[in-house]
Amino acid sequence: MVICSCNSLTHKDVESAVAHGATRPSEIYAAKRCKAQCGNCVPGVVCMLKEMRMRQLQAAEALAHAACLPVAAQGGALSA
């Protein structure tokens, strides 16, 4: 899906930039070597950025929580 028609910025471009560490809209545009032109895309980029960052944080929390569980709670068997 095209997010910014001025720069041909797609949702895949936003996803890629966030996966490579972008945490600000300007970093997303910089990853595509462009900048916001008319500004109509900025709210959509910000929304996608927040959503993706939230998913990253939730995944990291789930991973950290899973690492703290005993082996039996993770589905492993305890041997006597």
Tab-separated table of C-alpha atoms in Angstrom:
chain	number	residue	atom	x	y	z
A	1	MET	CA	0.000	0.000	0.000
A	2	VAL	CA	1.308	3.453	-0.900
A	3	ILE	CA	1.576	5.704	2.145
A	4	CYS	CA	3.129	8.721	0.410
A	5	SER	CA	2.404	9.265	-3.263
A	6	CYS	CA	4.836	12.211	-3.434
A	7	ASN	CA	7.760	9.893	-2.630
A	8	SER	CA	6.307	6.489	-3.560
A	9	LEU	CA	6.737	5.480	0.080
A	10	THR	CA	4.964	2.202	0.780
A	11	HIS	CA	4.031	0.363	3.950
A	12	LYS	CA	6.870	-2.059	3.161
A	13	ASP	CA	9.319	0.879	3.194
A	14	VAL	CA	8.015	1.918	6.608
A	15	GLU	CA	8.209	-1.660	7.920
A	16	SER	CA	11.763	-2.017	6.633
A	17	ALA	CA	12.891	1.261	8.166
A	18	VAL	CA	11.407	0.343	11.549
A	19	ALA	CA	12.966	-3.127	11.372
A	20	HIS	CA	16.314	-1.428	10.781
A	21	GLY	CA	15.892	0.795	13.840
A	22	ALA	CA	13.896	3.840	12.751
A	23	THR	CA	12.099	5.369	15.732
A	24	ARG	CA	11.096	8.738	14.243
A	25	PRO	CA	9.220	9.707	11.077
A	26	SER	CA	12.272	11.604	9.794
A	27	GLU	CA	14.294	8.377	10.026
A	28	ILE	CA	11.685	6.568	7.939
A	29	TYR	CA	11.886	9.209	5.220
A	30	ALA	CA	15.693	9.232	5.436
A	31	ALA	CA	15.769	5.455	4.908
A	32	LYS	CA	13.976	6.036	1.596
A	33	ARG	CA	16.207	9.081	0.898
A	34	CYS	CA	13.247	11.444	0.770
A	35	LYS	CA	11.341	13.856	2.983
A	36	ALA	CA	7.714	14.734	3.529
A	37	GLN	CA	6.615	17.009	0.695
A	38	CYS	CA	2.964	18.004	1.076
A	39	GLY	CA	2.651	16.482	4.566
A	40	ASN	CA	-0.516	14.480	3.944
A	41	CYS	CA	1.349	11.238	4.632
A	42	VAL	CA	2.858	12.241	7.978
A	43	PRO	CA	-0.110	11.184	10.169
A	44	GLY	CA	-0.174	7.769	8.455
A	45	VAL	CA	3.577	7.322	8.844
A	46	VAL	CA	3.377	8.287	12.521
A	47	CYS	CA	0.483	5.874	13.088
A	48	MET	CA	2.319	3.000	11.396
A	49	LEU	CA	5.498	3.797	13.307
A	50	LYS	CA	3.682	3.739	16.665
A	51	GLU	CA	1.899	0.503	15.797
A	52	MET	CA	5.090	-1.255	14.698
A	53	ARG	CA	7.089	-0.025	17.689
A	54	MET	CA	4.310	-1.266	19.992
A	55	ARG	CA	4.438	-4.695	18.332
A	56	GLN	CA	8.240	-4.769	18.718
A	57	LEU	CA	7.968	-3.934	22.429
A	58	GLN	CA	5.260	-6.542	22.988
A	59	ALA	CA	7.336	-9.191	21.222
A	60	ALA	CA	10.386	-8.295	23.306
A	61	GLU	CA	8.347	-8.473	26.514
A	62	ALA	CA	6.890	-11.846	25.528
A	63	LEU	CA	10.361	-13.167	24.758
A	64	ALA	CA	11.719	-11.896	28.071
A	65	HIS	CA	8.773	-13.417	29.920
A	66	ALA	CA	9.245	-16.779	28.179
A	67	ALA	CA	12.926	-16.769	29.120
A	68	CYS	CA	11.954	-16.476	32.796
A	69	LEU	CA	9.559	-19.443	32.808
A	70	PRO	CA	10.742	-22.773	34.199
A	71	VAL	CA	11.383	-25.481	31.625
A	72	ALA	CA	8.223	-27.396	32.631
A	73	ALA	CA	6.070	-24.306	32.020
A	74	GLN	CA	7.541	-23.993	28.520
A	75	GLY	CA	6.308	-27.462	27.613
A	76	GLY	CA	9.461	-29.376	28.496
A	77	ALA	CA	9.445	-32.448	30.708
A	78	LEU	CA	11.220	-32.624	34.005
A	79	SER	CA	13.223	-35.754	34.626
A	80	ALA	CA	13.762	-37.213	38.076
